[in-house]
CSV table of C-alpha atoms in Angstrom, one decimal:
chain,number,residue,atom,x,y,z
V,1,MET,CA,-36.1,29.8,15.4
V,2,ASP,CA,-32.9,30.3,13.5
V,3,ARG,CA,-32.7,33.5,11.6
V,4,LEU,CA,-30.2,32.0,9.1
V,5,SER,CA,-31.1,29.6,6.3
V,6,LYS,CA,-30.0,26.0,6.7
V,7,THR,CA,-27.3,26.5,4.1
V,8,ALA,CA,-26.0,29.7,5.7
V,9,ARG,CA,-26.0,28.1,9.2
V,10,SER,CA,-24.1,25.1,7.8
V,11,LYS,CA,-21.5,27.4,6.3
V,12,ASN,CA,-21.2,29.3,9.5
V,13,MET,CA,-20.7,26.2,11.7
V,14,ALA,CA,-18.2,24.8,9.2
V,15,ALA,CA,-16.1,28.0,9.6
V,16,ILE,CA,-15.6,27.6,13.3
V,17,LYS,CA,-12.0,26.9,14.1
V,18,SER,CA,-10.8,24.2,16.4
V,19,ARG,CA,-7.2,25.5,16.7
V,20,ASP,CA,-5.7,28.9,17.5
V,21,THR,CA,-9.0,30.3,18.7
V,22,LYS,CA,-9.1,33.6,20.5
V,23,VAL,CA,-9.5,31.8,23.8
V,24,GLU,CA,-6.5,29.6,23.1
V,25,LEU,CA,-4.3,32.5,22.0
V,26,PHE,CA,-5.4,34.4,25.2
V,27,VAL,CA,-4.3,31.5,27.5
V,28,ARG,CA,-1.1,30.8,25.5
V,29,LYS,CA,0.0,34.4,25.7
V,30,LEU,CA,-0.8,34.6,29.4
V,31,ILE,CA,1.2,31.6,30.4
V,32,PHE,CA,4.1,32.3,28.0
V,33,ASN,CA,4.5,35.8,29.4
V,34,ALA,CA,4.6,34.3,32.9
V,35,GLY,CA,7.6,32.2,31.8
V,36,PHE,CA,6.0,28.8,31.1
V,37,ARG,CA,7.0,27.0,28.0
V,38,TYR,CA,4.9,24.5,26.2
V,39,ARG,CA,4.3,22.4,23.1
V,40,LEU,CA,1.1,22.7,21.0
V,41,TYR,CA,-1.2,19.8,20.0
V,42,ASP,CA,1.1,16.9,20.7
V,43,LYS,CA,-0.2,14.2,18.3
V,44,THR,CA,1.5,11.4,20.3
V,45,LEU,CA,-0.8,12.0,23.3
V,46,PRO,CA,-4.5,11.0,23.5
V,47,GLY,CA,-6.8,13.9,22.6
V,48,HIS,CA,-4.0,16.0,21.2
V,49,PRO,CA,-3.9,18.5,24.1
V,50,ASP,CA,-3.9,22.2,23.3
V,51,LEU,CA,-0.8,22.7,25.4
V,52,VAL,CA,1.7,20.2,26.9
V,53,LEU,CA,4.1,21.4,29.6
V,54,LYS,CA,6.5,18.4,29.9
V,55,LYS,CA,8.5,20.0,32.7
V,56,TYR,CA,5.3,19.8,34.8
V,57,ARG,CA,4.0,16.5,33.3
V,58,THR,CA,0.9,18.6,32.6
V,59,VAL,CA,-1.5,18.9,29.7
V,60,ILE,CA,-3.9,21.8,29.2
V,61,PHE,CA,-7.2,21.6,27.3
V,62,ILE,CA,-8.8,24.9,26.5
V,63,ASN,CA,-12.5,24.0,26.0
V,64,GLY,CA,-15.3,26.0,24.5
V,65,CYS,CA,-18.3,25.9,26.8
V,66,PHE,CA,-20.8,25.1,24.1
V,67,TRP,CA,-18.8,22.4,22.3
V,68,HIS,CA,-17.7,20.5,25.4
V,69,GLY,CA,-20.9,21.0,27.4
V,70,HIS,CA,-19.7,23.0,30.4
V,71,ASN,CA,-22.1,22.2,33.3
V,72,GLY,CA,-24.0,25.2,34.7
V,73,CYS,CA,-22.5,27.6,32.1
V,74,LYS,CA,-24.9,30.0,30.3
V,75,LYS,CA,-22.7,29.6,27.1
V,76,ALA,CA,-23.5,25.9,27.0
V,77,HIS,CA,-27.2,26.0,26.3
V,78,LEU,CA,-28.4,23.8,23.4
V,79,PRO,CA,-30.0,25.4,20.3
V,80,GLU,CA,-33.7,25.0,19.8
V,81,ASP,CA,-33.3,23.7,16.3
V,82,ASN,CA,-32.1,20.1,15.9
V,83,ARG,CA,-31.9,19.7,19.7
V,84,ASP,CA,-31.5,15.9,19.6
V,85,PHE,CA,-28.5,16.1,17.3
V,86,TRP,CA,-26.8,18.7,19.5
V,87,ALA,CA,-27.6,16.8,22.7
V,88,LYS,CA,-26.0,13.6,21.2
V,89,LYS,CA,-23.0,15.6,19.8
V,90,ILE,CA,-22.3,17.4,23.1
V,91,ASP,CA,-22.8,14.2,25.1
V,92,SER,CA,-20.3,12.3,22.9
V,93,ASN,CA,-17.8,15.2,23.3
V,94,ARG,CA,-18.1,15.0,27.1
V,95,LYS,CA,-17.6,11.2,27.1
V,96,ARG,CA,-14.6,11.5,24.8
V,97,ASP,CA,-13.1,14.3,27.0
V,98,LYS,CA,-13.6,12.1,30.1
V,99,LEU,CA,-11.9,9.1,28.5
V,100,VAL,CA,-9.0,11.2,27.2
V,101,SER,CA,-8.5,12.8,30.7
V,102,SER,CA,-8.5,9.4,32.5
V,103,THR,CA,-6.1,7.9,29.9
V,104,LEU,CA,-3.7,10.8,30.3
V,105,SER,CA,-4.0,10.6,34.1
V,106,GLU,CA,-3.2,6.9,34.0
V,107,SER,CA,-0.1,7.7,31.8
V,108,GLY,CA,1.2,10.0,34.6
V,109,PHE,CA,0.0,13.4,33.2
V,110,ARG,CA,-1.8,16.0,35.2
V,111,VAL,CA,-4.8,17.5,33.4
V,112,LEU,CA,-5.9,21.1,33.5
V,113,ILE,CA,-9.1,22.1,31.7
V,114,ILE,CA,-9.6,25.8,31.1
V,115,TRP,CA,-13.1,26.8,30.1
V,116,GLN,CA,-13.9,29.5,27.6
V,117,CYS,CA,-16.0,31.4,30.2
V,118,GLY,CA,-13.0,31.7,32.5
V,119,CYS,CA,-10.9,33.5,30.0
V,120,LEU,CA,-11.8,37.1,30.9
V,121,LYS,CA,-9.3,39.9,30.4
V,122,SER,CA,-10.7,41.5,33.6
V,123,LYS,CA,-9.8,38.3,35.5
V,124,GLN,CA,-6.5,37.4,33.8
V,125,VAL,CA,-4.4,37.8,36.9
V,126,ASP,CA,-6.7,35.5,38.9
V,127,LEU,CA,-6.7,33.0,36.0
V,128,LEU,CA,-2.9,33.0,35.9
V,129,ASN,CA,-2.7,32.6,39.7
V,130,LEU,CA,-5.0,29.5,39.5
V,131,ILE,CA,-2.9,28.1,36.6
V,132,LYS,CA,0.3,28.7,38.5
V,133,SER,CA,-1.1,27.1,41.7
V,134,PHE,CA,-2.1,24.0,39.7
V,135,LEU,CA,1.3,23.7,37.9
V,136,LYS,CA,3.3,24.1,41.1
V,137,GLY,CA,0.9,22.1,43.3
V,138,GLU,CA,0.1,18.4,43.7
V,139,GLU,CA,-3.4,18.2,42.1
V,140,THR,CA,-3.7,15.8,39.2
V,141,TYR,CA,-6.9,17.3,37.7
V,142,ARG,CA,-8.6,20.7,37.8
V,143,GLU,CA,-11.1,22.7,35.8
V,144,ILE,CA,-11.1,26.5,35.7
V,145,GLY,CA,-14.1,28.4,34.6
V,146,ARG,CA,-15.9,31.6,35.5
V,147,ARG,CA,-17.3,30.0,38.7
V,148,GLU,CA,-13.8,29.0,39.9
V,149,LEU,CA,-12.5,32.5,39.1
V,150,GLU,CA,-15.3,34.1,41.1
V,151,GLU,CA,-14.7,31.7,44.1
V,152,TYR,CA,-10.9,32.5,44.0
V,153,SER,CA,-11.6,36.2,43.8
V,154,GLN,CA,-13.9,36.1,46.8
V,155,ARG,CA,-11.4,34.0,48.9
V,156,LYS,CA,-8.6,36.4,47.9
V,157,ASP,CA,-10.6,39.6,48.7
V,158,GLY,CA,-12.5,38.2,51.7
């Protein structure tokens, strides 16, 4: 059960930003300090990617685990109240994300998805290394979340 009234919850949800979130600022600072330059929210591209690195023909989306339905992530659980609404909303976000990614790929862009759960200060060196390997590699699509960071850390240490 929600401890906020319907009006208070609505006001709270309306206040959630879609741009310049803490997670976005964290990733932007991380890659800028590593020497990578980018454009923000290119309106000429499908989905208005959070970051566009033209030199690498790469777009980066920094996704919230809840809003984009990150599979297997504990931050992506549906609320108990109005469950049907949220299930439809998250499902439509996933479908739109998939369509945008495939459209960008068909246009020759490489797509990197960075999930909110992978943006940990304690793992920022590993996150940066995974981003660099994608940018300098040949992959055309990759997702980086907490699970990928843990796998990378185990390979690196083991």
